[in-house]
PDB file of C-alpha atoms in Angstrom:
ATOM      1  CA  PRO A  25      79.577  79.472 123.387  1.00  0.00           C
ATOM      2  CA  PRO A  26      78.255  79.421 119.823  1.00  0.00           C
ATOM      3  CA  LYS A  27      80.043  81.643 117.364  1.00  0.00           C
ATOM      4  CA  VAL A  28      77.986  84.654 116.262  1.00  0.00           C
ATOM      5  CA  ALA A  29      78.130  85.657 112.620  1.00  0.00           C
ATOM      6  CA  GLY A  30      79.992  88.842 111.879  1.00  0.00           C
ATOM      7  CA  PRO A  31      78.861  91.786 109.794  1.00  0.00           C
ATOM      8  CA  GLU A  32      77.906  91.275 106.167  1.00  0.00           C
ATOM      9  CA  LYS A  33      80.559  91.632 103.493  1.00  0.00           C
ATOM     10  CA  LEU A  34      80.238  94.766 101.372  1.00  0.00           C
ATOM     11  CA  SER A  35      81.676  96.155  98.166  1.00  0.00           C
ATOM     12  CA  VAL A  36      84.401  98.784  98.451  1.00  0.00           C
ATOM     13  CA  PHE A  37      81.936 101.524  97.480  1.00  0.00           C
ATOM     14  CA  ASP A  38      79.363 100.450 100.082  1.00  0.00           C
ATOM     15  CA  ALA A  39      81.983 100.029 102.809  1.00  0.00           C
ATOM     16  CA  GLU A  40      83.441 103.476 102.117  1.00  0.00           C
ATOM     17  CA  THR A  41      79.936 104.948 102.097  1.00  0.00           C
ATOM     18  CA  ASN A  42      79.120 103.321 105.464  1.00  0.00           C
ATOM     19  CA  LEU A  43      81.969 105.243 107.061  1.00  0.00           C
ATOM     20  CA  ASN A  44      80.037 108.461 106.340  1.00  0.00           C
ATOM     21  CA  PHE A  45      77.229 107.307 108.631  1.00  0.00           C
ATOM     22  CA  VAL A  46      79.328 106.540 111.709  1.00  0.00           C
ATOM     23  CA  GLU A  47      78.414 109.045 114.409  1.00  0.00           C
ATOM     24  CA  ASP A  48      81.029 111.100 116.259  1.00  0.00           C
ATOM     25  CA  ASP A  49      79.918 109.462 119.518  1.00  0.00           C
ATOM     26  CA  ASP A  50      80.699 106.010 118.088  1.00  0.00           C
ATOM     27  CA  TRP A  51      84.227 107.096 117.135  1.00  0.00           C
ATOM     28  CA  ALA A  52      84.720 108.563 120.635  1.00  0.00           C
ATOM     29  CA  GLN A  53      83.376 105.416 122.343  1.00  0.00           C
ATOM     30  CA  LEU A  54      85.647 103.253 120.223  1.00  0.00           C
ATOM     31  CA  ALA A  55      88.672 105.265 121.375  1.00  0.00           C
ATOM     32  CA  GLU A  56      87.584 105.345 125.041  1.00  0.00           C
ATOM     33  CA  HIS A  57      86.241 101.798 125.514  1.00  0.00           C
ATOM     34  CA  PRO A  58      88.324  99.361 123.493  1.00  0.00           C
ATOM     35  CA  ASN A  59      87.695  95.644 123.578  1.00  0.00           C
ATOM     36  CA  ASP A  60      89.818  92.866 122.077  1.00  0.00           C
ATOM     37  CA  THR A  61      87.787  92.741 118.866  1.00  0.00           C
ATOM     38  CA  SER A  62      87.935  96.495 118.278  1.00  0.00           C
ATOM     39  CA  GLN A  63      91.663  96.510 118.957  1.00  0.00           C
ATOM     40  CA  LYS A  64      92.218  93.756 116.354  1.00  0.00           C
ATOM     41  CA  VAL A  65      90.130  95.665 113.796  1.00  0.00           C
ATOM     42  CA  LEU A  66      92.169  98.819 114.350  1.00  0.00           C
ATOM     43  CA  GLU A  67      95.382  96.793 114.204  1.00  0.00           C
ATOM     44  CA  ALA A  68      94.250  95.519 110.782  1.00  0.00           C
ATOM     45  CA  VAL A  69      93.529  99.088 109.664  1.00  0.00           C
ATOM     46  CA  LEU A  70      96.977 100.307 110.759  1.00  0.00           C
ATOM     47  CA  LEU A  71      98.686  97.324 109.115  1.00  0.00           C
ATOM     48  CA  LEU A  72      96.777  97.945 105.888  1.00  0.00           C
ATOM     49  CA  MET A  73      97.943 101.547 105.948  1.00  0.00           C
ATOM     50  CA  GLY A  74     101.546 100.435 106.402  1.00  0.00           C
ATOM     51  CA  ASP A  75     101.916 101.866 109.902  1.00  0.00           C
ATOM     52  CA  PRO A  76     104.574  99.875 111.789  1.00  0.00           C
ATOM     53  CA  ASP A  77     103.204 101.016 115.175  1.00  0.00           C
ATOM     54  CA  THR A  78     100.064  98.935 115.766  1.00  0.00           C
ATOM     55  CA  THR A  79      99.795  99.626 119.495  1.00  0.00           C
ATOM     56  CA  TRP A  80      96.484 100.674 120.993  1.00  0.00           C
ATOM     57  CA  GLU A  81      97.975 104.067 121.904  1.00  0.00           C
ATOM     58  CA  ASN A  82      98.673 104.749 118.213  1.00  0.00           C
ATOM     59  CA  ALA A  83      95.209 103.526 117.211  1.00  0.00           C
ATOM     60  CA  ALA A  84      93.574 105.717 119.870  1.00  0.00           C
ATOM     61  CA  ALA A  85      95.582 108.684 118.600  1.00  0.00           C
ATOM     62  CA  ALA A  86      94.347 107.993 115.062  1.00  0.00           C
ATOM     63  CA  LEU A  87      90.770 107.885 116.381  1.00  0.00           C
ATOM     64  CA  GLN A  88      91.119 111.389 117.821  1.00  0.00           C
ATOM     65  CA  LYS A  89      90.696 112.637 114.240  1.00  0.00           C
ATOM     66  CA  PRO A  90      88.422 110.060 112.598  1.00  0.00           C
ATOM     67  CA  GLU A  91      87.878 112.250 109.526  1.00  0.00           C
ATOM     68  CA  ALA A  92      91.625 112.210 108.813  1.00  0.00           C
ATOM     69  CA  LEU A  93      91.767 108.431 109.340  1.00  0.00           C
ATOM     70  CA  VAL A  94      88.894 107.861 106.915  1.00  0.00           C
ATOM     71  CA  GLN A  95      90.446 110.258 104.399  1.00  0.00           C
ATOM     72  CA  GLU A  96      93.769 108.384 104.551  1.00  0.00           C
ATOM     73  CA  LEU A  97      92.022 105.037 104.100  1.00  0.00           C
ATOM     74  CA  ARG A  98      90.121 106.307 101.073  1.00  0.00           C
ATOM     75  CA  ALA A  99      93.273 107.823  99.575  1.00  0.00           C
ATOM     76  CA  LEU A 100      94.979 104.467 100.011  1.00  0.00           C
ATOM     77  CA  GLY A 101      92.184 102.664  98.218  1.00  0.00           C
ATOM     78  CA  PRO A 102      91.824  98.921  97.742  1.00  0.00           C
ATOM     79  CA  LEU A 103      94.981  98.570  95.646  1.00  0.00           C
ATOM     80  CA  GLY A 104      97.319 100.817  97.613  1.00  0.00           C
ATOM     81  CA  SER A 105      98.825  98.218  99.952  1.00  0.00           C
ATOM     82  CA  THR A 106     101.720  95.850  99.509  1.00  0.00           C
ATOM     83  CA  GLU A 107     101.270  92.079  99.564  1.00  0.00           C
ATOM     84  CA  LEU A 108     102.808  91.912 103.055  1.00  0.00           C
ATOM     85  CA  GLN A 109     100.486  94.618 104.389  1.00  0.00           C
ATOM     86  CA  LEU A 110      97.478  92.762 102.990  1.00  0.00           C
ATOM     87  CA  GLN A 111      98.575  89.458 104.548  1.00  0.00           C
ATOM     88  CA  GLN A 112      99.194  91.045 107.943  1.00  0.00           C
ATOM     89  CA  ALA A 113      95.868  92.907 107.881  1.00  0.00           C
ATOM     90  CA  SER A 114      94.072  89.724 106.858  1.00  0.00           C
ATOM     91  CA  LEU A 115      95.603  87.796 109.773  1.00  0.00           C
ATOM     92  CA  ALA A 116      94.730  90.539 112.264  1.00  0.00           C
ATOM     93  CA  LEU A 117      91.151  90.725 111.018  1.00  0.00           C
ATOM     94  CA  ALA A 118      90.813  86.933 111.104  1.00  0.00           C
ATOM     95  CA  ALA A 119      91.911  86.990 114.757  1.00  0.00           C
ATOM     96  CA  ALA A 120      89.161  89.487 115.589  1.00  0.00           C
ATOM     97  CA  GLU A 121      85.906  87.843 116.528  1.00  0.00           C
ATOM     98  CA  LEU A 122      83.684  90.254 114.605  1.00  0.00           C
ATOM     99  CA  GLY A 123      80.538  88.522 115.836  1.00  0.00           C
ATOM    100  CA  ARG A 124      81.232  89.985 119.272  1.00  0.00           C
ATOM    101  CA  LEU A 125      80.461  93.427 117.841  1.00  0.00           C
ATOM    102  CA  MET A 126      76.965  92.401 116.778  1.00  0.00           C
ATOM    103  CA  PRO A 127      73.898  92.724 119.060  1.00  0.00           C
ATOM    104  CA  LYS A 128      73.095  89.500 120.921  1.00  0.00           C
ATOM    105  CA  ALA A 129      69.656  88.127 121.728  1.00  0.00           C
ATOM    106  CA  ALA A 130      69.302  86.384 125.060  1.00  0.00           C
ATOM    107  CA  ALA A 131      66.168  84.438 125.968  1.00  0.00           C
ATOM    108  CA  LYS A 132      64.472  85.167 129.291  1.00  0.00           C
ATOM    109  CA  ALA A 133      61.775  82.669 130.248  1.00  0.00           C
ATOM    110  CA  LYS A 134      59.121  83.256 132.882  1.00  0.00           C
ATOM    111  CA  PRO A 135      57.178  80.336 134.326  1.00  0.00           C
ATOM    112  CA  LYS A 136      53.997  79.603 132.336  1.00  0.00           C
ATOM    113  CA  ALA A 137      54.641  82.525 130.020  1.00  0.00           C
ATOM    114  CA  GLU A 138      56.001  82.896 126.531  1.00  0.00           C
ATOM    115  CA  PRO A 139      59.714  83.597 126.409  1.00  0.00           C
ATOM    116  CA  LYS A 140      60.700  87.141 125.562  1.00  0.00           C
ATOM    117  CA  ALA A 141      63.837  88.033 123.669  1.00  0.00           C
ATOM    118  CA  GLU A 142      65.951  90.735 125.171  1.00  0.00           C
ATOM    119  CA  VAL A 143      68.500  92.386 122.937  1.00  0.00           C
ATOM    120  CA  LYS A 144      71.798  93.217 124.536  1.00  0.00           C
ATOM    121  CA  GLY A 145      73.550  96.150 122.944  1.00  0.00           C
ATOM    122  CA  PRO A 146      76.911  95.771 121.265  1.00  0.00           C
ATOM    123  CA  PRO A 147      80.020  97.106 122.994  1.00  0.00           C
ATOM    124  CA  GLY A 148      80.737 100.842 122.868  1.00  0.00           C
ATOM    125  CA  GLY A 149      82.009 102.035 119.515  1.00  0.00           C
ATOM    126  CA  ALA A 150      80.817  98.885 117.744  1.00  0.00           C
ATOM    127  CA  PRO A 151      79.317 100.736 114.734  1.00  0.00           C
ATOM    128  CA  ALA A 152      82.667 102.399 114.050  1.00  0.00           C
ATOM    129  CA  ALA A 153      84.583  99.121 114.483  1.00  0.00           C
ATOM    130  CA  ILE A 154      82.125  97.276 112.229  1.00  0.00           C
ATOM    131  CA  ALA A 155      82.401  99.936 109.515  1.00  0.00           C
ATOM    132  CA  LEU A 156      86.213  99.768 109.634  1.00  0.00           C
ATOM    133  CA  ALA A 157      86.170  95.948 109.571  1.00  0.00           C
ATOM    134  CA  GLN A 158      83.854  95.959 106.564  1.00  0.00           C
ATOM    135  CA  LEU A 159      86.160  98.384 104.761  1.00  0.00           C
ATOM    136  CA  VAL A 160      89.238  96.252 105.450  1.00  0.00           C
ATOM    137  CA  GLU A 161      87.386  93.128 104.268  1.00  0.00           C
ATOM    138  CA  ALA A 162      86.254  94.955 101.118  1.00  0.00           C
ATOM    139  CA  TYR A 163      89.801  96.110 100.389  1.00  0.00           C
ATOM    140  CA  LEU A 164      91.111  92.563 100.925  1.00  0.00           C
ATOM    141  CA  SER A 165      88.444  91.156  98.586  1.00  0.00           C
ATOM    142  CA  ALA A 166      89.170  93.788  95.949  1.00  0.00           C
ATOM    143  CA  GLU A 167      92.871  92.956  96.062  1.00  0.00           C
ATOM    144  CA  LYS A 168      92.191  89.234  95.568  1.00  0.00           C
ATOM    145  CA  THR A 169      89.976  90.033  92.581  1.00  0.00           C
ATOM    146  CA  ALA A 170      92.442  92.532  91.145  1.00  0.00           C
ATOM    147  CA  GLN A 171      95.310  90.035  91.194  1.00  0.00           C
ATOM    148  CA  LYS A 172      93.547  88.024  88.503  1.00  0.00           C
ATOM    149  CA  ILE A 173      93.629  90.999  86.139  1.00  0.00           C
ATOM    150  CA  PRO A 174      96.883  91.379  84.190  1.00  0.00           C
ATOM    151  CA  GLN A 175      98.928  94.391  85.244  1.00  0.00           C
ATOM    152  CA  MET A 176      98.965  97.297  82.829  1.00  0.00           C
ATOM    153  CA  TRP A 177      99.804 100.970  82.921  1.00  0.00           C
ATOM    154  CA  PRO A 178      96.847 102.965  84.222  1.00  0.00           C
ATOM    155  CA  VAL A 179      95.748 105.958  82.187  1.00  0.00           C
ATOM    156  CA  LEU A 180      94.495 108.776  84.373  1.00  0.00           C
ATOM    157  CA  SER A 181      92.922 112.109  83.719  1.00  0.00           C
ATOM    158  CA  TYR A 182      94.829 115.125  84.956  1.00  0.00           C
ATOM    159  CA  ASN A 183      92.479 115.728  87.910  1.00  0.00           C
ATOM    160  CA  LYS A 184      93.158 112.239  89.363  1.00  0.00           C
ATOM    161  CA  ILE A 185      96.954 112.485  89.438  1.00  0.00           C
ATOM    162  CA  HIS A 186      97.054 114.019  92.938  1.00  0.00           C
ATOM    163  CA  GLN A 187      94.949 111.187  94.404  1.00  0.00           C
ATOM    164  CA  SER A 188      97.149 108.548  92.753  1.00  0.00           C
ATOM    165  CA  VAL A 189     100.303 110.202  94.065  1.00  0.00           C
ATOM    166  CA  GLN A 190      98.794 110.168  97.581  1.00  0.00           C
ATOM    167  CA  GLN A 191      97.890 106.494  97.292  1.00  0.00           C
ATOM    168  CA  ALA A 192     101.443 105.629  96.232  1.00  0.00           C
ATOM    169  CA  LEU A 193     102.849 107.701  99.089  1.00  0.00           C
ATOM    170  CA  TYR A 194     100.657 106.061 101.743  1.00  0.00           C
ATOM    171  CA  ALA A 195     101.394 102.586 100.394  1.00  0.00           C
ATOM    172  CA  GLN A 196     105.127 103.321 100.286  1.00  0.00           C
ATOM    173  CA  GLN A 197     105.221 102.435  96.600  1.00  0.00           C
ATOM    174  CA  HIS A 198     107.245 103.868  93.758  1.00  0.00           C
ATOM    175  CA  LEU A 199     105.589 106.206  91.323  1.00  0.00           C
ATOM    176  CA  CYS A 200     106.272 106.874  87.696  1.00  0.00           C
ATOM    177  CA  LEU A 201     104.381 109.533  85.710  1.00  0.00           C
ATOM    178  CA  VAL A 202     104.475 109.464  81.937  1.00  0.00           C
ATOM    179  CA  CYS A 203     102.808 112.154  79.881  1.00  0.00           C
ATOM    180  CA  THR A 204     101.604 110.873  76.515  1.00  0.00           C
ATOM    181  CA  THR A 205     100.975 114.294  74.992  1.00  0.00           C
ATOM    182  CA  PRO A 206     103.255 117.297  74.569  1.00  0.00           C
ATOM    183  CA  LEU A 207     102.808 119.987  77.193  1.00  0.00           C
TER     184      LEU A 207
END
């Protein structure tokens, strides 16, 4: 069978924004009716987050509270994963045939009539799986781009410290805070 193109690649901002438009029913269908592609996408998400348990049971448990899952992913951000986590997530996502989540057009021909195109719907929970796949791809792309920038100490405003601490915690990274002004 011909390979169907997967979803379009998005920027981190657009991919994170798309997660806001995934309906509760799509999250529920994704948890209840997994297919191989959806399972690989969720495996990539768990690997990106540094979760050693990438079983479907763990992924389904994470999908019980999709708001918390999305919040953790956003707190992690595109630069909050280790090199190993990024490689593993990239391999898992590459193994997923994302084109299987897209709607398919099948031709139905009647004798002496013009063929009509019938659109078969994507599998249950496909919008949620596509949004997660796009986010993982965006994070992977952002990491590749960021590696070309020389590392330097980030300067943060006071109100962003909590978010940065969370990102370091989720990525299992070390954290060092330096205050440049007297308290």
